[in-house]
PDB file of C-alpha atoms in Angstrom:
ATOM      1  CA  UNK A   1      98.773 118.708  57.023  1.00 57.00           C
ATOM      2  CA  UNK A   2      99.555 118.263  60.616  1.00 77.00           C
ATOM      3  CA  UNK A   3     101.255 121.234  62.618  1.00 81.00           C
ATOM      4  CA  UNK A   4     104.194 120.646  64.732  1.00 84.00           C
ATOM      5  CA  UNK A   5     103.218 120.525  68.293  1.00 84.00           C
ATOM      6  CA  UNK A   6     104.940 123.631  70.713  1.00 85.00           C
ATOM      7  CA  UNK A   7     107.107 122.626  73.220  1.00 82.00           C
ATOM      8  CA  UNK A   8     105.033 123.947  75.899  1.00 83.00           C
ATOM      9  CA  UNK A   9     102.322 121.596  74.659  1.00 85.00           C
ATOM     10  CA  UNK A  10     103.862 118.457  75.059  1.00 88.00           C
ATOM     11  CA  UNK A  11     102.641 115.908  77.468  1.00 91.00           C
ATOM     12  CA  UNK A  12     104.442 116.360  81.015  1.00 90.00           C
ATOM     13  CA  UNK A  13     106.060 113.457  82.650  1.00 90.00           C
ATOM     14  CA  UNK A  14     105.769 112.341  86.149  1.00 90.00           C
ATOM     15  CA  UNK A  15     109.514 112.989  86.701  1.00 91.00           C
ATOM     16  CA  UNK A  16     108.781 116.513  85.272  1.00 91.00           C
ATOM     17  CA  UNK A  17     105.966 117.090  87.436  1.00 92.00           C
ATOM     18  CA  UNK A  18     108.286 115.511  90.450  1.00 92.00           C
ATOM     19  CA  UNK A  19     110.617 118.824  89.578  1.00 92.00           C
ATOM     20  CA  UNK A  20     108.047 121.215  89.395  1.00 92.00           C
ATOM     21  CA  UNK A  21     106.987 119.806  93.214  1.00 92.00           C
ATOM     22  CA  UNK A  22     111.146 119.762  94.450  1.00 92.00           C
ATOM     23  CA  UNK A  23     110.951 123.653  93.010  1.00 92.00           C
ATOM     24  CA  UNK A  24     107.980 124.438  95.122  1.00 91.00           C
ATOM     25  CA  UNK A  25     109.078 122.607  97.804  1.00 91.00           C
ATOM     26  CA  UNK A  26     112.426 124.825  97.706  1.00 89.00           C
ATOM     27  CA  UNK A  27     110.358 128.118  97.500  1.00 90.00           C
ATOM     28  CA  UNK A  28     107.609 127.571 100.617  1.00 89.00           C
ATOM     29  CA  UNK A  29     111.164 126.785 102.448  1.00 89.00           C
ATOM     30  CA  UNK A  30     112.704 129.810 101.695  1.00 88.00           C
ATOM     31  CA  UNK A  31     109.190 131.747 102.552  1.00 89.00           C
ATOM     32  CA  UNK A  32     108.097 132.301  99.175  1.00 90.00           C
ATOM     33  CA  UNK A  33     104.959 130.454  99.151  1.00 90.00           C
ATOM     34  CA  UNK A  34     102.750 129.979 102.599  1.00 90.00           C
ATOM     35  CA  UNK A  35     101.294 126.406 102.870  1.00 89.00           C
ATOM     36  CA  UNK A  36      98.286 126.858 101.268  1.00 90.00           C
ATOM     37  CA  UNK A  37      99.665 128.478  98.282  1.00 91.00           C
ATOM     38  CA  UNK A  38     101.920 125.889  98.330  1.00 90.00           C
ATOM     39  CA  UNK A  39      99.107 123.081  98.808  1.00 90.00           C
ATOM     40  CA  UNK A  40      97.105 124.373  96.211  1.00 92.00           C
ATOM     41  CA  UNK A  41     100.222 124.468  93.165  1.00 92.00           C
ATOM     42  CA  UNK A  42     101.438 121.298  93.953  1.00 91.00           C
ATOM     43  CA  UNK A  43      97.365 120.082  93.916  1.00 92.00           C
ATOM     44  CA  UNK A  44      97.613 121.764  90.116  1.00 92.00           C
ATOM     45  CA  UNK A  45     101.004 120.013  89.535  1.00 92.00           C
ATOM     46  CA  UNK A  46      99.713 116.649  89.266  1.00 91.00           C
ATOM     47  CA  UNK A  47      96.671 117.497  87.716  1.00 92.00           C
ATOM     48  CA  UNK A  48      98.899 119.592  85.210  1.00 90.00           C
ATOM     49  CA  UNK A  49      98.456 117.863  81.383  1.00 92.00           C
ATOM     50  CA  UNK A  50     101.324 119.944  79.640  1.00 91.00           C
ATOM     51  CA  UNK A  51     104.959 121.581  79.998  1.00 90.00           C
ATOM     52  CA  UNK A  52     103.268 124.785  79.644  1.00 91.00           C
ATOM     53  CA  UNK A  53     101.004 124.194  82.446  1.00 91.00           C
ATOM     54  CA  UNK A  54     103.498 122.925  84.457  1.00 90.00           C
ATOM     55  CA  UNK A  55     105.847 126.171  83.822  1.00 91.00           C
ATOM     56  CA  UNK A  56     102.848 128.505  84.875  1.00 91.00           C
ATOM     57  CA  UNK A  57     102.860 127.102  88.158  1.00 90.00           C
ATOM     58  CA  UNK A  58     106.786 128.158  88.721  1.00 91.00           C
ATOM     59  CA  UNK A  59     106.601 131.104  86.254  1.00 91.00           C
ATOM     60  CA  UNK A  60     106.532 133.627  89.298  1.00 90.00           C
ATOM     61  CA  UNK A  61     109.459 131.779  91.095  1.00 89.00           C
ATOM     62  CA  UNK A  62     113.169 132.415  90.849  1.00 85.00           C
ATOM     63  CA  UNK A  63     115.570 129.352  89.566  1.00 79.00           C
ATOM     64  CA  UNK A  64     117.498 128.191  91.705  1.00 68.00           C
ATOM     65  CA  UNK A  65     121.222 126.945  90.684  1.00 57.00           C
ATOM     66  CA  UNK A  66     119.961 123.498  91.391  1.00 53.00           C
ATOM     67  CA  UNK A  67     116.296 123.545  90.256  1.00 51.00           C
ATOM     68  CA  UNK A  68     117.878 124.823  86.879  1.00 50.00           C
ATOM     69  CA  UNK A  69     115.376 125.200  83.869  1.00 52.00           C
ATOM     70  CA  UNK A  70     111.882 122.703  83.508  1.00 55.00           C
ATOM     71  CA  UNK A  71     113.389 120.556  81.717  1.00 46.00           C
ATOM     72  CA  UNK A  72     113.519 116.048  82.039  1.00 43.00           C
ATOM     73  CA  UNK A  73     116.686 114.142  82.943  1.00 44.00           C
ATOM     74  CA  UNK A  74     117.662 112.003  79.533  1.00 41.00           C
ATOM     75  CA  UNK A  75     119.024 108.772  80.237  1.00 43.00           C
ATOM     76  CA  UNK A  76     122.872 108.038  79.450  1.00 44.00           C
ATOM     77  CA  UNK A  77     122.987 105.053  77.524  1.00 44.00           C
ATOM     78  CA  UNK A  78     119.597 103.794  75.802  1.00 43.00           C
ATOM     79  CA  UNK A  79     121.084 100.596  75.443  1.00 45.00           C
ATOM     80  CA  UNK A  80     121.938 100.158  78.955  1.00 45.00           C
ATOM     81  CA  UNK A  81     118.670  99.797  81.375  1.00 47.00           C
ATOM     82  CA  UNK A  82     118.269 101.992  84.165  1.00 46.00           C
ATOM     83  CA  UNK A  83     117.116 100.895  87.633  1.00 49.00           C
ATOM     84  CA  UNK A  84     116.724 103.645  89.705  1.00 52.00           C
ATOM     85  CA  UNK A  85     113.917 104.592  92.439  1.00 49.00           C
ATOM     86  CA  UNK A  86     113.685 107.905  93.334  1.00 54.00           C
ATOM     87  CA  UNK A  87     113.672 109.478  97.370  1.00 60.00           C
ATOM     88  CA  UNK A  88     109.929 109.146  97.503  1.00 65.00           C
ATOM     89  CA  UNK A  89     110.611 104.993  96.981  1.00 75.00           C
ATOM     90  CA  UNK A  90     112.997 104.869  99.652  1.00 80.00           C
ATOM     91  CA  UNK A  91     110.995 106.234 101.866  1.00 85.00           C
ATOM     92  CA  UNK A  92     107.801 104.004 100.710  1.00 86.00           C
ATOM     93  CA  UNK A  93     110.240 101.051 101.142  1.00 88.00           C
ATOM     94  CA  UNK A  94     111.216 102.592 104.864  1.00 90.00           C
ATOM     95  CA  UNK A  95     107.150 103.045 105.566  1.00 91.00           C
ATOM     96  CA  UNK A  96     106.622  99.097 104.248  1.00 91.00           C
ATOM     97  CA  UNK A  97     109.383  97.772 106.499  1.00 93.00           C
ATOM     98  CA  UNK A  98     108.177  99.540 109.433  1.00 94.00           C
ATOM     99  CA  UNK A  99     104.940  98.340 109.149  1.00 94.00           C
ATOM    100  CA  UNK A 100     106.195  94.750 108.568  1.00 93.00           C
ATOM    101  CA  UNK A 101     108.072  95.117 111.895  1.00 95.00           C
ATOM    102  CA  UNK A 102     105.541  96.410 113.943  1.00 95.00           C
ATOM    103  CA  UNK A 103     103.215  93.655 112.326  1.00 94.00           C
ATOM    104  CA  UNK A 104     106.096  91.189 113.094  1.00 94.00           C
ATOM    105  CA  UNK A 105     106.710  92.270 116.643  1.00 95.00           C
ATOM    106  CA  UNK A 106     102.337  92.249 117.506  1.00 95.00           C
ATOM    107  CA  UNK A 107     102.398  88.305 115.959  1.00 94.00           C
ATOM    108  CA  UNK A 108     104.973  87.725 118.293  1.00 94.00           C
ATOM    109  CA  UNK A 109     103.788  89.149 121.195  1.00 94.00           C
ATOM    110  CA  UNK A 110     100.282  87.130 120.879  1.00 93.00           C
ATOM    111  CA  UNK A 111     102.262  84.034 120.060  1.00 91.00           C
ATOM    112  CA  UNK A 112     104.327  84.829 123.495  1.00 92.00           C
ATOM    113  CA  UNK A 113     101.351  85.641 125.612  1.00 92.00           C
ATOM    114  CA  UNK A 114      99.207  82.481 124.715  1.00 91.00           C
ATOM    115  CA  UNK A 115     102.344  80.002 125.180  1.00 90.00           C
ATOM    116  CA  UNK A 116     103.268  81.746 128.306  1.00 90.00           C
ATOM    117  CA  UNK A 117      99.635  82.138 129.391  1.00 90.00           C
ATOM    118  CA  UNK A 118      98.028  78.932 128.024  1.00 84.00           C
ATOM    119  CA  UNK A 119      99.406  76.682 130.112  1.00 80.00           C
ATOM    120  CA  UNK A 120     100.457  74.470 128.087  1.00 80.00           C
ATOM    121  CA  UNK A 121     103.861  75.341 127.073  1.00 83.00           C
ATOM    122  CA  UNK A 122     104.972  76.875 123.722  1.00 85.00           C
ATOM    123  CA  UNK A 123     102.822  76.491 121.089  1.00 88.00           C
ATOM    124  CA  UNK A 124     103.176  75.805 117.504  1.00 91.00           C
ATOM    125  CA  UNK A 125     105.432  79.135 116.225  1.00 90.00           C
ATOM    126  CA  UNK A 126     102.441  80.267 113.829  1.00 90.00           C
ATOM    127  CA  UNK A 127     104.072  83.833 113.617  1.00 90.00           C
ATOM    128  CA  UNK A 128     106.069  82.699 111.914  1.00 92.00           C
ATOM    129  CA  UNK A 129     104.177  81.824 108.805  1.00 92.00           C
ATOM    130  CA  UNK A 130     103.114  85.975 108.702  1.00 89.00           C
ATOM    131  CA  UNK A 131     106.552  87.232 109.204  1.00 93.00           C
ATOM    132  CA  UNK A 132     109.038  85.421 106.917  1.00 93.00           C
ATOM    133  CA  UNK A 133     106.834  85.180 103.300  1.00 93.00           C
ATOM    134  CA  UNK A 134     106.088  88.961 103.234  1.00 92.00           C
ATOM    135  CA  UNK A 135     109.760  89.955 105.170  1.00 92.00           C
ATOM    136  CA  UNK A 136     111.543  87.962 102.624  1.00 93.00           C
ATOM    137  CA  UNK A 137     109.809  89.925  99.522  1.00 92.00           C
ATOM    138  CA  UNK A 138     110.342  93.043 101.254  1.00 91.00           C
ATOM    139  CA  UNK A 139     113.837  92.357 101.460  1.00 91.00           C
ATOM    140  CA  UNK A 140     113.971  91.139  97.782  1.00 91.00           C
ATOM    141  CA  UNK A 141     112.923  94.642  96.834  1.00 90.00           C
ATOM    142  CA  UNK A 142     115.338  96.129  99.578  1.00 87.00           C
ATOM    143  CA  UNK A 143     117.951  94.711  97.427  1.00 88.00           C
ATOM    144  CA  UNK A 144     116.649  94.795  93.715  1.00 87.00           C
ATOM    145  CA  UNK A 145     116.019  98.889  94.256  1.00 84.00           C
ATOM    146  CA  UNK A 146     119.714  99.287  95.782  1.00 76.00           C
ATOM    147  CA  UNK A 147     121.011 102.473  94.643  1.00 70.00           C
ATOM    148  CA  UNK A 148     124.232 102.164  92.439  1.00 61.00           C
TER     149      UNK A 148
END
């Protein structure tokens, strides 16, 4: 006969673990944890297995009103799916389109310098061909990640 598994044995989730690190975060702010104390838990966050491993690591920490207890956000409606792409997205989406810009804008700049240099007039507008494909599936997930 099988035993029925503890709650703090139960498989954390990333948006669990994501919590845990927001919590931390909150308490090396408010001078509760120095940085390397803080390094070293949030190292031990994502390497955590369990809910019980996960509530060690804030176990000395007072909850805030917003941390609240360790506990995972439960969708609204099942039936209905849920897009939604948490801060650390946005700003990997920010990080993508700057480097797609600066990519962009160095193209552009060699394009420029060899028709203006060359001698020969404008050439064909290669930079083109780099900047459009991957700008137009950046902005494709620009818009399929818009918050709601």
């Amino acid at each position: 006969m099988t035993q029925p598994v503890r709650p703090e044995d139960i498989r954390a989730s990333d948006v669990e673990r994501e919590l845990v690190q927001q919590r931390l975060h909150g308490a090396h702010a408010d001078g509760r944890l120095d940085l390397a104390e803080f390094d070293a838990r949030v190292v031990r966050t994502w390497q955590a297995k369990t809910r019980g491993e996960l509530a060690a690591l804030v176990a000395d920490l007072p909850e805030t009103p917003l941390a609240g207890p360790l506990t995972a956000p439960v969708p609204a409606s099942a039936a209905e799916p849920v897009v939604t792409i948490r801060s650390g997205g946005r700003t990997a989406l920010r990080v993508l389109t700057a480097i797609w810009l600066s990519v962009s804008a160095l193209n552009f700049a060699i394009w420029l310098l060899v028709s203006l240099l060359g001698g020969g007039g404008l050439v064909y507008p290669w930079f083109l061909w780099v900047a459009l494909p991957s700008g137009s599936v950046l902005g494709a997930v620009w818009l399929a990640t818009k918050p709601r």
